Short mmCIF file of C-alpha atoms in Angstrom, two decimals:
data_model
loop_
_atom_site.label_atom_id
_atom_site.label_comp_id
_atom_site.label_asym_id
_atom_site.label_seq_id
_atom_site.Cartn_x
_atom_site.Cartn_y
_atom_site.Cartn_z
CA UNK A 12 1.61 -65.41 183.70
CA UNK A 13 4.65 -67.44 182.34
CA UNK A 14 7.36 -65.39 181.05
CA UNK A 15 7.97 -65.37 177.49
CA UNK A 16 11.32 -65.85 176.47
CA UNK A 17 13.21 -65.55 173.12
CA UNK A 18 16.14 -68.04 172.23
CA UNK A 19 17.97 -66.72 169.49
CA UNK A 20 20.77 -69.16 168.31
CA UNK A 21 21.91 -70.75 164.81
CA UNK A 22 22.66 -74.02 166.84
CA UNK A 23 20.07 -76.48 166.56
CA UNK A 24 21.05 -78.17 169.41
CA UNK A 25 21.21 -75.14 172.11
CA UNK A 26 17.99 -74.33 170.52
CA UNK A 27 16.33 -77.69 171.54
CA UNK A 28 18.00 -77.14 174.89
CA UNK A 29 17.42 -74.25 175.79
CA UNK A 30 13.41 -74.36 174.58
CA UNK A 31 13.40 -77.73 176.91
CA UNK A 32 14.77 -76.76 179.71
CA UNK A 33 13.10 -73.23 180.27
CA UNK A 34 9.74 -74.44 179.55
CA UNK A 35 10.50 -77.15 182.13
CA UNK A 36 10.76 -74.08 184.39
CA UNK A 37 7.74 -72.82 183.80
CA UNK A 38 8.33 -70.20 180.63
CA UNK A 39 7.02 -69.99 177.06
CA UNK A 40 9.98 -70.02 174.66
CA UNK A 41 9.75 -69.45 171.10
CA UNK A 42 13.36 -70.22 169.09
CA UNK A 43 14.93 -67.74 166.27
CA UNK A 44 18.32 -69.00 164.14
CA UNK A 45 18.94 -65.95 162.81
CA UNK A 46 19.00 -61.92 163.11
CA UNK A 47 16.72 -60.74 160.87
CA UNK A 48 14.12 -63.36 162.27
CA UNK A 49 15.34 -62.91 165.75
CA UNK A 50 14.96 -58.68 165.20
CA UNK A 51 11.38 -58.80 163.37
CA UNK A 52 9.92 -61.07 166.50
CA UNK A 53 12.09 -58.90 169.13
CA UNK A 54 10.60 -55.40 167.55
CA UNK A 55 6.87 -57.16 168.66
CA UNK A 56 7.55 -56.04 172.43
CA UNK A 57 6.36 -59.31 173.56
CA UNK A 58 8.75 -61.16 175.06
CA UNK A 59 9.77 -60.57 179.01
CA UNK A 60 13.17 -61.17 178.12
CA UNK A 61 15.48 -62.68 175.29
CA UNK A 62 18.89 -64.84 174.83
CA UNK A 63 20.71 -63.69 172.00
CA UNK A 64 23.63 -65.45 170.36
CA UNK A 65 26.64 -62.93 169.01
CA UNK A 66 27.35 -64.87 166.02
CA UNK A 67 24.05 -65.82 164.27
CA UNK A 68 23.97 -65.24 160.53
CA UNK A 69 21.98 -62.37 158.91
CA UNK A 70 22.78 -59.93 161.81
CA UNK A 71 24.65 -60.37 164.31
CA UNK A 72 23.66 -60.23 167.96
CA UNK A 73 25.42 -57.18 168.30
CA UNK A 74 23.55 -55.23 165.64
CA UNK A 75 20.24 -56.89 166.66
CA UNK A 76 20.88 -55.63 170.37
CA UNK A 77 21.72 -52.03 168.62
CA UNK A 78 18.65 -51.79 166.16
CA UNK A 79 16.24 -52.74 169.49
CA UNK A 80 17.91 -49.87 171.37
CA UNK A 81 17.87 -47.57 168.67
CA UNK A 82 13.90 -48.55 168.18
CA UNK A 83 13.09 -47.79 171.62
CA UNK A 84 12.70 -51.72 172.54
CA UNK A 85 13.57 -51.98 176.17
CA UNK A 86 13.55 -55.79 176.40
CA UNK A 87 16.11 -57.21 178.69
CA UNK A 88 18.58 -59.08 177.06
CA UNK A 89 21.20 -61.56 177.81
CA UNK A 90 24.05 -61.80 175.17
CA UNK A 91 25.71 -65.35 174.64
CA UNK A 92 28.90 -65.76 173.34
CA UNK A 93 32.22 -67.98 172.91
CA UNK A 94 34.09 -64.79 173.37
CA UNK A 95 34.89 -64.27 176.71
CA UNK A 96 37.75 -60.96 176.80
CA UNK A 97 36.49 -58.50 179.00
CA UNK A 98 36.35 -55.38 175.60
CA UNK A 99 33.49 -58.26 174.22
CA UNK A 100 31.67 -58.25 177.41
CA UNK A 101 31.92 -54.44 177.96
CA UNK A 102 31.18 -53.57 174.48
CA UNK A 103 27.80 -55.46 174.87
CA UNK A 104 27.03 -54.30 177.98
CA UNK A 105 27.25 -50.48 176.44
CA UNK A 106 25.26 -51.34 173.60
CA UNK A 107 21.92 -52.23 176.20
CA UNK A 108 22.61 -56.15 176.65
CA UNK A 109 21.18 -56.59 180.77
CA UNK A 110 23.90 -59.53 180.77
CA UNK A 111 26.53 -61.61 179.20
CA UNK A 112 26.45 -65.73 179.12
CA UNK A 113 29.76 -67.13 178.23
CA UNK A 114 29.75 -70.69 175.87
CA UNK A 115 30.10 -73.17 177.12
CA UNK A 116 27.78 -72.57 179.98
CA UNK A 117 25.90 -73.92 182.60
CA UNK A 118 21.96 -74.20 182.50
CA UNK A 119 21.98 -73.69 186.03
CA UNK A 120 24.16 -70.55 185.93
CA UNK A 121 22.09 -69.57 182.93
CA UNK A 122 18.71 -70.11 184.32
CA UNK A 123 19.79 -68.00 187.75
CA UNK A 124 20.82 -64.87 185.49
CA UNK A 125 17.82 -65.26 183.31
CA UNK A 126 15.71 -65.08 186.82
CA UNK A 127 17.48 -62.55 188.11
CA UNK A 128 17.25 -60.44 184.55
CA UNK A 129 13.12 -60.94 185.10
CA UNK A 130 13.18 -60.11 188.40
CA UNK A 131 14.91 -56.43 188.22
CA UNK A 132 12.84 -55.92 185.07
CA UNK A 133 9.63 -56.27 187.30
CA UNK A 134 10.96 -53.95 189.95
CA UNK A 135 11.76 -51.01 187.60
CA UNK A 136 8.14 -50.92 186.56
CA UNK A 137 8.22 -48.81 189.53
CA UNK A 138 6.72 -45.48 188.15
CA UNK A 139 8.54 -42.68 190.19
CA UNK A 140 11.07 -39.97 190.17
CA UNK A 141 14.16 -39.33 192.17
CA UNK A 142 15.13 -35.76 192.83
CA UNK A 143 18.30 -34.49 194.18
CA UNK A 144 18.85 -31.04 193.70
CA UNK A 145 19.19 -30.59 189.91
CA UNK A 146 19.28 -34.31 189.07
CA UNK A 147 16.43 -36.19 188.19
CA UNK A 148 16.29 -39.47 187.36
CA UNK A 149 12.64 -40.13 185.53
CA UNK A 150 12.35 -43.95 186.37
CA UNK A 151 9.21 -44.65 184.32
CA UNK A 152 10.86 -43.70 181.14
CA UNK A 153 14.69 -44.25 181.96
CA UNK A 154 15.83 -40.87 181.46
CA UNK A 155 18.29 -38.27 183.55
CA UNK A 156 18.34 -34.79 183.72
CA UNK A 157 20.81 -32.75 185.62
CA UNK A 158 19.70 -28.87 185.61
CA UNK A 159 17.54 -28.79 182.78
CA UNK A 160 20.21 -30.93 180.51
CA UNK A 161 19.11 -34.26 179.00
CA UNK A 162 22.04 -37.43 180.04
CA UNK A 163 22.24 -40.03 177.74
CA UNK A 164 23.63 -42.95 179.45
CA UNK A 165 23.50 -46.42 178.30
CA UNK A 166 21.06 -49.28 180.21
CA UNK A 167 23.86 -49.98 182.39
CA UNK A 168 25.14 -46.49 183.24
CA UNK A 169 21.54 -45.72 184.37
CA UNK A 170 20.92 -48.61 186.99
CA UNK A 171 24.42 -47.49 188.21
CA UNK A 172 22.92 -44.16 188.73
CA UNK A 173 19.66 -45.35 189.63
CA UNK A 174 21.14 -47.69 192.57
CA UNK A 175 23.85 -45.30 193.83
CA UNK A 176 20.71 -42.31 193.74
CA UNK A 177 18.00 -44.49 196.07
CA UNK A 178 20.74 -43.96 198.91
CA UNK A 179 22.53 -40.69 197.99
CA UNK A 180 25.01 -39.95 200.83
CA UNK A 181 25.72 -43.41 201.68
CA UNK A 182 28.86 -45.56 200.41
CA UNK A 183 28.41 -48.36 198.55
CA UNK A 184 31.06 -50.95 197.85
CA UNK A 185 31.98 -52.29 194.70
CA UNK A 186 30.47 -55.84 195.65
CA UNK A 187 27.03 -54.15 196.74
CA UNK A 188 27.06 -52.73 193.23
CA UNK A 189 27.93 -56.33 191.53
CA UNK A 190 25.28 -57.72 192.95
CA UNK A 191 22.53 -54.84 192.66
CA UNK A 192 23.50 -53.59 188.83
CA UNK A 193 24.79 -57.34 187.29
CA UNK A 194 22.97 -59.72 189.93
CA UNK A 195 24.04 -63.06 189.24
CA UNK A 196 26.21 -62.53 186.36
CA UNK A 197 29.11 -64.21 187.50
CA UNK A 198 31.81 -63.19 185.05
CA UNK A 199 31.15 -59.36 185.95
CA UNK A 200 34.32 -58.44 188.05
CA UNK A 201 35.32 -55.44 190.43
CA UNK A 202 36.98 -54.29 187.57
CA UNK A 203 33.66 -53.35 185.75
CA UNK A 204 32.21 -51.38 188.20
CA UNK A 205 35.41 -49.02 187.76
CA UNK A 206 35.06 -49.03 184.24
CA UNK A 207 31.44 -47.95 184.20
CA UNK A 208 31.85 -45.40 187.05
CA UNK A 209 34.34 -43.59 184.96
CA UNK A 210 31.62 -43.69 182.30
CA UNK A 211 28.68 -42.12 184.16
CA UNK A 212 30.81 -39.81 185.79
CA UNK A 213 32.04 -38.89 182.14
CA UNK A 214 28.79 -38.31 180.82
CA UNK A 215 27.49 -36.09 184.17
CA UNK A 216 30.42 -34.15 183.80
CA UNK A 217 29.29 -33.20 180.36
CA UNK A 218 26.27 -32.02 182.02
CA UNK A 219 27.79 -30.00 184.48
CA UNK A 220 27.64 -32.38 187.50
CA UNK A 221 31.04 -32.62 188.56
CA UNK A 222 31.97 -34.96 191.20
CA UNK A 223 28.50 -35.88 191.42
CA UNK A 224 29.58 -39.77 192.31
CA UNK A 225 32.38 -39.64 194.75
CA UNK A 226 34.78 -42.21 195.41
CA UNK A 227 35.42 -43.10 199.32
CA UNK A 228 38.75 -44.27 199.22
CA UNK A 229 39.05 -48.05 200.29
CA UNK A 230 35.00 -48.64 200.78
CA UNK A 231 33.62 -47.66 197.45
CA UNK A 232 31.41 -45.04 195.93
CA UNK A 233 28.75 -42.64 196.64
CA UNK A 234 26.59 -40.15 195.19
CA UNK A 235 27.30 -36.74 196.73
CA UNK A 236 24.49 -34.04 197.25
CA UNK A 237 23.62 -32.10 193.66
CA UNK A 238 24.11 -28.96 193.67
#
């Protein structure tokens, strides 16, 4: 089946663009100019993935993102943007966004982190648990547990988890975890893994997993055994 993407922009010309190029690659686009429009087609489920402009009138990409994650909408979704400060980037991120596309930007570069979006989607349809000790990471529905106790994390914070759990025990360096949890995203630094290991290890903490994800000093991180 061809995926079906959403282009949500207020720019008719990144509209026509965008909806000519991807269906050149083989996908069925269908074009939104603003956030209320852009939320009541998102809220259908039926898109494999969408491109959502920040600053679109009605609502803006951020609160779109928000009211889809609030409704339960799991969509991946790759924010575009002018801004390019690293707060912007990590504020979307922690809202749900899958990825961030800085403006001006390359099809090219665009069309590999749309692919690479799809493709991670498809392998988390996977419908199994991982168990170590007290932790359990549900990966049908997305959720964590750690003794009984419900972790919220954000989209992000749980493929962190997710990747670092499928080899507990072993190190994995901050590039491994680039290119697993943000693929091709190329402005996604070193940086940014730091910043969202110090968030999951945050919210297991609050759980009562402390120094659940280790850091190896000089190779990178690992998740320890759960006990």
């Amino acid at each position: 089946m061809r995926p079906q993407i959403l282009v949500v922009d207020d720019e008719p010309g990144v509209r026509k663009a965008l909806d000519r190029g991807l269906r050149a690659e083989g996908m069925d686009v269908t074009v939104a100019a603003d956030g209320p429009t852009a939320l009541r087609l998102a809220r259908t489920g039926s898109f494999d993935a969408i491109l959502l402009d920040i600053m679109i009138p009605g609502l803006s990409g951020y609160r779109v993102l928000q009211e889809l994650r609030s409704g339960g909408v799991g969509t991946p979704v790759l924010l575009v943007s002018a801004k390019d400060g690293e707060v912007d980037q990590a504020d979307g991120l922690d809202l749900g966004a899958d990825g961030y596309v800085v403006k001006p930007f390359s099809f090219v570069v665009l069309l590999a982190q749309l692919r690479a979006t799809l493709r991670r989607a498809a392998a988390g349809t996977a419908r199994d648990r991982i168990r170590i000790g007290p932790l359990t990471i549900d990966r049908e529905t997305r959720t964590v547990r750690y003794d009984d106790v419900d972790v919220p994390l954000s989209p992000r914070e749980y493929a962190l988890l997710e990747v670092l759990a499928a080899r507990a025990g072993t190190v994995r360096t901050k590039e491994e975890l680039l290119d697993e949890v943000w693929g091709d995203e190329w402005a996604a630094t070193r940086n940014v893994v730091e910043v969202y290991v110090g968030y999951l290890r945050r919210k297991l903490s609050a759980a009562g997993a402390d120094d659940l994800v280790r850091t190896v000093r000089g190779q990178g991180y690992q998740l320890g055994d759960a006990r």
